[in-house]
XYZ file of C-alpha atoms in Angstrom:
728
model
C 99.831 236.898 118.447
C 96.208 238.004 119.213
C 92.915 237.143 117.598
C 93.923 238.285 114.111
C 94.327 235.432 111.785
C 97.754 235.079 110.191
C 98.202 237.057 106.986
C 98.534 234.964 104.018
C 101.943 235.285 102.533
C 100.934 235.409 98.959
C 97.828 237.687 99.096
C 99.752 241.036 98.882
C 100.520 242.084 95.400
C 104.056 243.276 94.812
C 104.611 247.003 94.965
C 105.134 248.424 91.571
C 108.660 249.839 91.312
C 108.469 251.696 88.082
C 105.332 253.880 88.548
C 106.947 256.398 90.929
C 108.147 259.552 89.271
C 111.604 260.793 90.124
C 111.830 262.685 93.375
C 112.466 266.348 92.891
C 115.445 267.837 94.715
C 114.360 269.378 97.949
C 115.853 270.829 101.120
C 116.290 268.966 104.331
C 116.002 265.548 102.776
C 112.167 265.653 102.871
C 109.928 265.338 99.923
C 108.430 268.602 98.818
C 104.896 269.219 99.823
C 103.653 269.288 96.325
C 105.244 266.078 95.342
C 103.452 263.364 93.551
C 101.163 261.426 95.775
C 102.594 258.079 96.921
C 100.614 255.095 95.974
C 98.100 254.612 98.758
C 99.333 257.702 100.664
C 98.636 261.431 101.085
C 100.177 264.069 98.949
C 103.148 266.016 100.285
C 105.447 263.026 100.833
C 103.811 261.871 104.056
C 101.472 259.075 104.513
C 98.028 259.794 105.580
C 97.819 259.623 109.304
C 94.146 259.239 109.539
C 91.890 256.901 107.885
C 93.212 257.798 104.498
C 93.584 255.813 101.384
C 93.781 252.227 101.984
C 97.246 250.484 101.585
C 97.080 247.832 98.975
C 96.326 244.582 100.696
C 95.949 246.313 104.069
C 93.482 248.092 106.335
C 92.338 251.660 105.681
C 94.160 254.525 107.267
C 97.658 253.106 106.712
C 97.418 250.716 109.655
C 97.308 247.028 109.522
C 94.090 245.421 110.564
C 93.960 243.968 114.009
C 95.266 245.090 117.344
C 98.585 243.220 117.222
C 100.214 245.621 114.815
C 103.307 247.640 115.666
C 102.781 251.269 116.656
C 105.278 252.179 113.975
C 102.974 250.479 111.562
C 99.962 252.261 113.008
C 98.700 249.262 115.172
C 98.289 248.608 118.930
C 100.993 246.793 121.057
C 100.658 243.046 121.381
C 99.982 241.813 124.903
C 103.012 239.802 126.412
C 102.503 236.412 127.936
C 105.194 235.396 130.552
C 105.995 231.710 130.806
C 108.254 230.047 133.522
C 111.284 228.069 132.084
C 111.463 224.469 132.969
C 114.181 222.801 135.099
C 115.792 221.204 132.057
C 115.901 224.599 130.333
C 117.671 226.160 133.320
C 120.270 223.344 133.422
C 120.967 223.695 129.746
C 121.286 227.459 130.036
C 123.642 227.153 133.055
C 125.814 224.673 131.176
C 126.048 226.988 128.171
C 126.944 229.971 130.385
C 129.572 227.966 132.278
C 131.225 226.828 129.066
C 131.248 230.377 127.775
C 132.841 231.690 130.996
C 135.529 228.949 130.941
C 136.372 229.640 127.316
C 136.597 233.378 128.000
C 138.863 232.825 131.036
C 141.187 230.488 129.101
C 141.407 232.984 126.289
C 142.294 235.819 128.691
C 144.894 233.671 130.533
C 146.593 232.741 127.298
C 146.707 236.351 126.198
C 148.178 237.419 129.559
C 150.868 234.658 129.532
C 151.881 235.529 126.010
C 152.216 239.168 126.983
C 154.329 238.286 130.079
C 156.633 236.056 128.020
C 157.294 238.986 125.766
C 158.221 241.014 128.877
C 160.765 238.447 130.200
C 158.513 236.043 132.203
C 157.849 232.370 131.684
C 154.382 230.808 131.484
C 154.328 230.259 135.252
C 154.918 233.934 135.964
C 158.556 233.559 137.030
C 161.274 235.774 135.696
C 162.696 234.042 132.662
C 166.510 233.893 132.289
C 166.460 233.318 128.588
C 164.598 231.725 125.763
C 163.234 228.324 126.460
C 165.583 225.605 125.345
C 164.190 223.271 122.816
C 165.105 219.660 123.148
C 167.074 218.493 120.191
C 167.396 214.947 119.149
C 171.117 214.395 118.512
C 171.896 212.201 115.587
C 174.080 209.153 116.097
C 177.836 209.984 116.116
C 179.627 208.888 113.016
C 183.419 208.925 113.266
C 184.977 210.885 110.409
C 187.354 209.162 108.067
C 190.893 210.092 109.152
C 193.731 209.514 106.728
C 196.517 211.650 108.214
C 197.349 213.147 111.616
C 200.171 215.214 113.093
C 201.878 213.978 116.259
C 204.591 215.560 118.391
C 207.724 213.776 119.547
C 205.796 212.423 122.526
C 202.050 212.028 122.983
C 199.788 210.471 125.582
C 197.609 207.476 124.754
C 194.494 209.539 125.479
C 195.473 212.304 123.053
C 196.333 209.783 120.351
C 192.927 208.137 120.767
C 191.209 211.515 120.362
C 193.153 212.251 117.192
C 192.212 208.847 115.734
C 188.583 209.072 116.989
C 189.025 205.795 118.808
C 188.575 204.720 122.400
C 191.452 204.435 124.833
C 190.836 200.708 125.060
C 191.424 200.299 121.320
C 194.824 201.996 121.547
C 195.859 200.138 124.704
C 194.848 196.822 123.136
C 197.176 197.387 120.180
C 200.029 198.403 122.466
C 199.497 195.329 124.624
C 199.800 193.136 121.542
C 203.100 194.867 120.924
C 204.217 194.046 124.464
C 203.742 197.490 126.008
C 201.718 197.811 129.199
C 200.600 201.450 129.276
C 197.846 203.565 130.757
C 195.720 206.249 129.136
C 197.848 209.072 130.562
C 201.220 207.531 129.737
C 203.493 209.061 127.108
C 204.542 207.116 124.024
C 207.130 208.151 121.463
C 206.564 209.078 117.837
C 207.513 205.659 116.433
C 205.083 203.847 118.712
C 202.304 206.284 117.820
C 203.033 205.726 114.121
C 202.751 201.959 114.596
C 199.360 202.336 116.300
C 198.046 204.691 113.623
C 199.083 202.279 110.876
C 196.697 199.691 112.333
C 193.876 202.089 111.452
C 195.315 202.978 107.999
C 196.298 206.473 109.137
C 199.524 208.194 108.146
C 201.422 210.104 110.855
C 203.546 213.210 110.353
C 205.863 214.576 113.015
C 204.933 217.991 114.325
C 207.684 220.505 113.712
C 207.560 223.180 116.367
C 207.847 226.685 114.993
C 210.452 228.832 116.673
C 208.873 232.146 117.614
C 212.260 233.846 117.388
C 212.923 232.594 113.880
C 209.483 233.841 112.871
C 210.067 237.255 114.391
C 213.693 237.607 113.265
C 213.783 235.685 110.008
C 217.180 236.149 108.396
C 217.228 237.750 104.968
C 219.789 237.138 102.297
C 222.722 239.488 102.799
C 223.825 241.796 100.038
C 227.321 240.806 98.916
C 228.350 244.444 98.729
C 227.651 244.886 102.471
C 229.736 241.912 103.619
C 233.079 242.633 105.276
C 235.803 240.404 106.678
C 235.411 239.340 110.313
C 237.838 237.808 112.813
C 237.827 234.007 113.153
C 236.288 232.443 116.255
C 238.569 229.711 117.596
C 237.631 227.092 120.166
C 240.242 225.215 122.173
C 239.211 221.605 122.861
C 240.841 218.527 124.263
C 241.321 216.184 127.222
C 241.609 217.315 130.819
C 245.108 218.410 131.948
C 246.467 218.476 128.401
C 247.363 222.164 128.647
C 244.464 224.044 127.069
C 244.283 226.759 129.705
C 248.056 227.090 129.877
C 248.160 227.560 126.126
C 245.548 230.320 126.310
C 247.420 231.910 129.209
C 250.431 232.367 126.986
C 248.309 233.791 124.168
C 246.376 236.328 126.229
C 248.978 236.767 129.022
C 246.472 235.932 131.767
C 246.364 233.261 134.416
C 242.953 231.706 134.657
C 243.969 228.307 135.960
C 244.868 229.520 139.447
C 241.241 230.293 140.234
C 239.884 226.888 139.231
C 239.048 224.128 141.705
C 241.317 221.150 141.140
C 243.073 222.864 138.247
C 240.122 222.192 135.917
C 238.497 224.927 133.850
C 234.837 224.883 134.856
C 233.619 228.163 133.306
C 233.464 228.890 129.632
C 234.978 232.222 128.610
C 235.632 234.261 125.472
C 238.810 236.241 124.843
C 240.010 238.357 121.937
C 243.618 238.963 120.956
C 245.422 240.717 118.080
C 248.100 238.971 116.011
C 249.831 240.786 113.157
C 247.171 243.533 113.289
C 244.452 240.913 112.881
C 242.004 239.989 115.633
C 241.320 236.428 116.764
C 238.551 235.437 119.188
C 239.206 232.447 121.440
C 236.666 230.329 123.327
C 237.977 228.278 126.218
C 235.886 225.160 126.826
C 236.337 222.930 129.881
C 238.162 219.686 129.446
C 236.315 217.365 131.841
C 233.789 214.979 130.331
C 231.050 216.526 132.480
C 231.146 219.528 130.151
C 230.363 217.619 126.958
C 227.348 219.796 126.258
C 229.390 222.969 126.706
C 232.071 221.716 124.334
C 229.439 220.891 121.755
C 227.931 224.358 122.050
C 231.387 225.894 121.718
C 231.979 223.969 118.496
C 228.672 225.152 117.042
C 229.506 228.854 117.224
C 233.116 228.684 116.070
C 234.994 228.575 112.782
C 238.223 226.814 113.749
C 238.839 224.206 116.454
C 242.254 223.792 118.067
C 242.534 220.222 119.300
C 245.009 220.105 122.172
C 246.729 216.729 122.595
C 249.543 216.132 125.068
C 252.664 214.724 123.459
C 253.189 212.239 126.309
C 249.554 211.073 126.833
C 248.271 210.952 123.280
C 244.617 210.698 122.267
C 242.272 210.234 125.248
C 238.453 209.663 125.515
C 237.697 213.387 125.808
C 239.922 214.003 122.780
C 237.772 211.639 120.741
C 234.618 213.451 121.916
C 236.123 216.772 120.873
C 236.916 215.380 117.413
C 233.333 214.155 116.999
C 231.880 217.508 118.074
C 234.137 219.444 115.730
C 233.259 217.159 112.820
C 229.548 217.490 113.596
C 229.867 221.284 113.573
C 231.842 221.104 110.302
C 234.708 223.280 111.502
C 238.353 223.038 110.495
C 240.636 221.322 113.016
C 244.168 222.399 113.881
C 245.999 219.986 116.187
C 248.272 221.544 118.822
C 250.604 218.912 120.261
C 251.403 220.347 123.696
C 254.034 219.564 126.317
C 256.749 219.134 123.725
C 259.281 220.088 126.404
C 258.755 216.857 128.356
C 261.345 214.099 127.922
C 258.603 211.523 127.309
C 257.060 213.519 124.442
C 256.314 211.399 121.361
C 254.598 213.526 118.683
C 254.796 210.790 116.052
C 252.684 208.477 118.208
C 250.119 211.289 118.553
C 249.980 211.731 114.776
C 249.504 207.981 114.345
C 246.596 208.004 116.790
C 245.030 210.996 115.015
C 245.184 209.046 111.760
C 243.130 206.270 113.358
C 240.367 208.810 114.027
C 240.247 210.348 110.566
C 242.717 213.241 111.035
C 245.529 212.790 108.523
C 248.483 215.161 109.260
C 249.825 217.345 106.463
C 253.289 215.875 106.813
C 251.832 212.441 106.147
C 249.916 213.456 103.041
C 246.737 214.668 104.736
C 245.056 218.026 105.235
C 245.117 218.362 109.039
C 247.591 220.979 110.303
C 249.626 219.840 113.320
C 251.831 222.190 115.355
C 254.073 221.234 118.254
C 253.949 223.784 121.088
C 255.270 224.208 124.607
C 253.394 226.617 126.876
C 256.134 226.393 129.491
C 258.917 227.482 127.145
C 256.558 229.510 124.902
C 257.656 227.602 121.809
C 255.520 227.145 118.705
C 252.913 229.728 119.772
C 253.629 232.080 116.872
C 253.450 229.244 114.378
C 250.094 228.175 115.780
C 248.676 231.708 115.467
C 249.956 231.993 111.904
C 248.216 228.737 111.000
C 244.977 230.107 112.473
C 245.203 233.243 110.332
C 246.059 231.143 107.279
C 243.028 228.904 107.687
C 240.747 231.893 108.302
C 241.968 233.588 105.111
C 241.256 230.437 103.152
C 237.730 230.272 104.590
C 237.049 233.934 103.655
C 235.006 234.653 106.751
C 232.607 237.552 106.179
C 229.603 239.103 107.902
C 227.210 242.025 107.492
C 227.759 244.623 110.243
C 224.833 246.823 109.112
C 221.982 244.468 110.008
C 220.373 243.826 113.386
C 222.688 242.035 115.773
C 222.431 238.347 116.519
C 224.731 236.403 118.820
C 225.114 233.497 121.240
C 225.137 233.577 125.037
C 228.530 232.140 125.984
C 228.182 232.607 129.734
C 225.731 234.188 132.173
C 225.819 234.936 135.884
C 224.121 237.036 138.536
C 226.226 239.832 139.987
C 225.026 241.493 143.186
C 226.082 244.971 142.136
C 225.379 244.811 138.393
C 222.526 242.320 138.218
C 222.315 239.719 135.435
C 225.509 239.740 133.353
C 225.838 237.777 130.110
C 228.827 237.138 127.857
C 227.685 237.406 124.243
C 229.559 236.456 121.100
C 228.172 238.681 118.343
C 227.874 236.560 115.191
C 226.319 239.019 112.746
C 225.236 242.645 112.761
C 226.349 245.273 115.255
C 225.259 245.319 118.883
C 224.938 248.799 120.416
C 224.288 250.234 123.836
C 220.571 250.995 124.221
C 219.390 248.201 121.914
C 216.347 246.209 123.163
C 217.358 242.538 123.167
C 215.794 239.187 123.964
C 217.479 235.857 124.708
C 215.135 232.984 125.527
C 213.089 233.900 128.608
C 215.238 236.960 129.341
C 214.817 240.401 127.835
C 215.977 243.929 128.515
C 217.759 246.972 127.189
C 221.539 247.053 127.015
C 222.848 249.574 129.538
C 226.557 248.843 129.202
C 228.963 246.665 127.201
C 232.431 245.628 128.386
C 235.117 243.805 126.405
C 237.541 241.165 127.673
C 239.989 243.831 128.913
C 237.390 245.658 131.031
C 236.932 248.568 128.643
C 233.466 250.038 128.025
C 232.239 249.784 124.427
C 229.516 251.645 122.560
C 229.096 248.978 119.879
C 230.402 245.517 119.022
C 230.677 244.058 115.550
C 230.735 240.447 114.303
C 232.986 237.921 116.109
C 233.350 240.247 119.104
C 232.821 238.832 122.611
C 231.356 241.340 125.090
C 229.739 241.362 128.494
C 226.332 243.032 128.478
C 224.388 244.496 131.405
C 220.685 245.309 131.356
C 218.819 242.007 131.117
C 216.004 241.490 133.614
C 216.979 237.869 134.279
C 219.927 235.520 133.843
C 219.675 233.928 130.379
C 220.456 230.295 129.658
C 223.879 229.561 128.238
C 223.562 228.707 124.563
C 220.487 230.868 123.899
C 220.512 233.074 120.831
C 220.394 236.806 121.535
C 218.356 238.916 119.103
C 217.957 242.648 118.713
C 214.239 243.436 118.858
C 212.399 246.308 117.205
C 211.344 247.689 120.587
C 211.117 246.715 124.232
C 207.510 245.620 123.857
C 208.372 243.007 121.239
C 211.265 241.740 123.355
C 209.029 241.393 126.413
C 206.289 239.573 124.492
C 208.729 237.050 123.030
C 210.325 236.324 126.396
C 206.910 235.921 128.033
C 205.931 233.367 125.392
C 208.999 231.311 126.318
C 208.136 231.574 130.022
C 204.552 230.463 129.379
C 205.786 227.434 127.490
C 208.090 226.527 130.355
C 205.182 226.512 132.793
C 203.810 223.389 131.126
C 206.360 221.257 133.008
C 204.547 219.268 135.683
C 206.128 218.302 138.992
C 205.589 214.797 140.242
C 205.830 213.906 143.919
C 206.250 210.602 145.716
C 205.671 209.554 149.284
C 208.307 210.562 151.794
C 211.333 212.823 151.365
C 214.204 211.574 149.240
C 217.795 211.839 150.428
C 220.966 210.368 149.029
C 221.486 208.281 152.160
C 218.349 206.199 151.687
C 217.855 206.648 147.945
C 218.804 203.058 147.092
C 216.435 201.623 149.711
C 213.528 203.677 148.365
C 214.343 202.592 144.814
C 214.307 198.946 145.911
C 210.970 199.478 147.657
C 209.493 200.963 144.493
C 208.828 204.352 146.081
C 211.097 206.312 143.765
C 210.697 206.249 140.002
C 211.820 209.807 139.327
C 214.678 211.434 141.231
C 213.885 215.152 141.157
C 216.866 217.473 141.471
C 217.186 221.251 141.963
C 220.546 222.513 140.668
C 222.003 225.857 141.749
C 225.422 227.136 140.701
C 227.572 230.230 140.550
C 227.407 230.538 136.745
C 224.955 229.299 134.144
C 227.481 227.195 132.246
C 228.305 225.042 135.246
C 224.614 224.605 136.047
C 223.870 223.432 132.526
C 226.798 221.010 132.484
C 225.826 219.514 135.856
C 222.236 219.180 134.750
C 223.173 217.374 131.540
C 225.519 214.993 133.334
C 222.950 214.131 136.003
C 220.200 213.386 133.514
C 222.516 210.939 131.739
C 222.564 208.830 134.911
C 218.955 207.721 134.359
C 218.434 203.971 134.082
C 215.593 201.466 133.891
C 214.798 201.765 137.601
C 214.979 205.490 138.220
C 215.017 208.588 136.062
C 216.879 211.728 137.111
C 214.769 214.832 136.411
C 216.031 218.378 136.871
C 212.946 220.375 137.835
C 214.681 223.713 138.374
C 218.031 225.343 137.698
C 219.295 228.740 138.683
C 222.278 230.957 139.283
C 223.047 232.254 142.764
C 222.765 231.117 146.359
C 220.278 228.470 147.494
C 217.204 230.417 148.612
C 214.138 229.603 150.655
C 212.001 229.377 147.517
C 214.340 226.671 146.173
C 213.882 224.693 149.371
C 210.088 225.066 149.233
C 210.087 223.904 145.610
C 212.235 220.902 146.526
C 209.912 220.091 149.430
C 206.788 220.273 147.269
C 208.293 218.172 144.471
C 210.292 215.781 146.696
C 213.645 216.827 145.264
C 217.285 216.987 146.305
C 219.138 220.301 146.075
C 222.625 220.228 144.581
C 224.702 223.387 144.960
C 227.885 224.049 143.002
C 230.152 226.744 144.456
C 227.173 228.327 146.267
C 225.859 228.274 149.838
C 222.322 228.382 151.256
C 221.318 231.485 153.151
C 220.128 231.350 156.758
C 216.413 231.179 155.956
C 216.982 228.470 153.352
C 218.982 226.361 155.812
C 216.316 226.705 158.508
C 213.539 225.824 156.079
C 215.499 222.802 154.805
C 215.783 221.460 158.355
C 212.074 222.013 158.958
C 210.968 220.480 155.651
C 213.595 217.706 155.805
C 215.090 218.628 152.414
C 218.513 217.195 151.541
C 220.996 219.883 150.387
C 224.326 218.737 148.947
C 227.062 221.273 148.208
C 230.041 220.676 145.929
C 232.997 222.584 144.505
C 233.938 220.013 141.822
C 231.215 218.824 139.490
C 232.263 215.215 139.064
C 232.070 214.743 142.845
C 228.339 215.472 142.638
C 227.989 213.090 139.697
C 229.836 210.330 141.536
C 227.687 210.771 144.649
C 224.421 210.563 142.743
C 225.596 207.556 140.765
C 226.815 205.771 143.902
C 223.555 206.528 145.715
C 221.528 205.095 142.841
C 223.593 201.896 143.010
C 223.360 201.667 146.792
C 227.109 202.115 147.267
C 227.098 205.566 148.836
C 229.366 205.542 151.872
C 229.231 208.951 153.573
C 232.092 208.624 156.045
C 231.832 212.222 157.244
C 229.068 214.713 157.796
C 229.490 218.459 157.884
C 228.414 220.081 161.146
C 228.154 223.872 161.123
C 229.391 225.388 164.386
C 228.500 229.041 163.861
C 228.572 232.142 161.698
C 230.406 235.415 161.964
C 230.422 238.656 159.991
C 233.417 240.806 159.110
C 232.841 244.308 160.495
C 236.302 245.866 160.007
C 239.608 245.082 158.284
C 243.083 245.708 159.738
C 246.464 245.589 158.005
C 249.415 244.196 159.992
C 252.947 244.145 158.665
C 254.445 240.698 158.542
C 251.077 239.079 159.193
C 248.704 240.238 156.464
C 245.038 241.181 156.630
C 243.150 240.646 159.872
C 239.373 240.460 159.958
C 237.573 242.104 162.863
C 234.455 239.975 163.278
C 231.279 239.654 165.292
C 230.024 236.125 165.994
C 226.358 236.110 164.953
C 225.293 232.621 166.054
C 226.866 229.474 167.389
C 230.582 229.631 168.084
C 233.879 229.864 166.246
C 236.635 227.454 167.324
C 240.342 227.666 166.596
C 240.550 224.165 165.055
C 237.421 224.439 162.918
C 237.459 224.833 159.180
C 236.113 228.108 157.856
C 234.347 229.062 154.692
C 234.291 232.669 153.447
C 231.004 233.517 151.671
C 230.473 236.678 149.605
C 227.134 237.341 147.867
C 226.154 233.707 148.332
C 229.327 232.403 146.670
C 232.162 230.589 148.387
C 235.412 232.467 147.736
C 237.602 230.684 150.299
C 237.491 227.317 152.035
C 240.314 226.580 154.430
C 241.541 226.933 157.998
C 242.285 229.726 160.462
C 245.833 230.888 161.036
C 244.874 232.528 164.325
C 241.830 233.409 166.450
C 242.155 236.191 169.049
C 240.100 238.001 171.625
C 241.702 241.449 171.847
C 245.421 240.573 172.053
C 245.042 237.095 173.536
C 244.715 233.850 171.624
C 241.355 232.151 172.042
C 240.311 228.545 171.563
C 236.691 229.528 170.821
C 234.508 232.636 170.709
C 230.799 232.405 171.520
C 227.869 234.210 169.917
C 227.614 237.945 170.555
C 231.349 238.495 171.100
C 233.913 240.176 168.900
C 237.101 238.521 167.719
C 239.921 238.801 165.244
C 240.624 236.189 162.555
C 243.497 235.631 160.206
C 242.977 233.138 157.372
C 245.734 230.830 156.273
C 247.297 231.977 152.978
C 244.361 234.242 152.132
C 244.022 238.027 152.473
C 241.340 239.013 149.930
C 238.619 239.806 152.449
C 236.033 242.588 152.532
C 233.637 244.047 155.010
C 230.244 242.341 155.333
C 231.711 238.997 154.228
C 230.225 236.082 156.166
C 232.322 233.404 157.807
C 230.973 229.916 158.360
C 232.821 227.625 160.768
C 232.289 223.881 160.465
C 233.792 220.531 161.307
C 233.603 217.173 159.545
C 232.022 214.588 161.828
C 232.472 210.907 161.079
C 229.258 208.916 160.792
C 229.380 205.133 161.178
C 227.166 203.176 158.787
């Protein structure tokens, strides 16, 4: 600091603050020159630069004494003395600088990372895909208290465990105590599921499936003023060969029986007739027991049931079934005792048998009307029709023709020229041409309506059977047909039914199943489900065959129908049967060429029948190991009719071209039109030009004349085959 001694701190008196007069206002922020002299300074607002008045406690001239004073204070600069820092000082300084640099770098890095995270990057500089997931500590699962659940008719063990919030082992343990050995994916019925749920104090309600059609077309209460009388719908039921079809032939003057295989009615039909200026609608149901489901459906849509009982045979098993179906449908029964013209007729014995089954005749003090008829002599027919009208008047049958139409599909088939054709019995409302309709998985717009006499109709009222054209697919017999608001609604409803049908799963087993070795595979445990593909000429026959086959299921094997359809056996049917290990059963249909070739390649068994109970007997015999196929059909060749010739005294001659194989004179022939067999018999003659021929090879022309058959058309296909005996 120099040679000046340090200034004592307390030797300067404090500057008086109150002796300075107020500064006059001046320009430029300087004191005016004539201002009051500052204490110890020169007048004019500036201190004396020279050796002026001494500052109180200081050296004269306004400068501090000594040479170490600041120039601003009026003294001389102090000389600087430079000293070298020690090694310890340098280390300490370096450490402080290093810590400062590290802290600054960390602060900058953190700021940069935070900025990049805001721009979509993570802390490592990579592009971030989303916000960072925070680990959450899940609390321990606590099963909720379940007091009530809803279960369908069938449910798997796994699904039941999920509903009860229990493990599969808990459910299986309870079922094992009950004596049931099941797996987690096995189905159990509603009663078994209820028993399991009761062990956990849970109540079970059965799930009632909501019908989408009933929701969309909910029926409203009809106004009594809009109701009008409608014709009665009559169903004819009874045992096979008791004269049902013959009775209807007399009523409608048509012969349907001649076109049936074995004299059995195998297609359901609807016919309308007029008696005393009043219309009556008849439904003809087949008589064989294979058509139990069809008879039941016929009883559900009718008002009056005519029970046909032969006077010589009496009440038979199918007669009892018909009585039960009619009673279940709550329809009035009129008994027609047929074949009264036979010498062995005993109507009193028939009435006694009816009494045993709850039908008390009117003549014996009951309420059941009995009428004796003879279709051969046309006796008692008028009395029977009068009784039908009498019962219908007593029932006061009425319907509202002004509402949207609703009816039942009586029959459905696929016609090559017209497409899907369905027979509909209108039950209420009026069905008109152009209406958008939906029936199950089928929908469309009605393009034409035809009555039972082949006449085109514009509209059809209640109790009127009509054939409709315009559906996009063949509906299922028994489906309810509804009139939709528009085509879009009809399509949506049908698609919902199709989507529900896709839930059916196909199960396959090792090896291909055939009827010949079915029993051996059952014994070996390879077959638990016998999958069947059923194809027929009409929907009613397909449904009846399907129902009869599924009734053959037993404890060892279950018959499952995985697909049904109307029309010829196609390649897609064969591929489905191959994938699902199924047998194809055809009723009055034939496989096309591609389907037959694919079946041979895929080793799929195709069985073709013309009488339904033959198919049922074969399946049942195969399941019991008693199938004895004595003959096997061997197809020799195919031909196509190119031209038709008329010859007097001979009939119709078919000019044919042999497409493949050969046609022999002794072979049996089958005439196929649109995939349907219309004739199965023998050849009357086979000629090459004018000469008789024993066989005609592929690529050659020939002339054929069928025995007792002349209804042939161009483009019909002829299949020649022989029955070859196979030793077992």
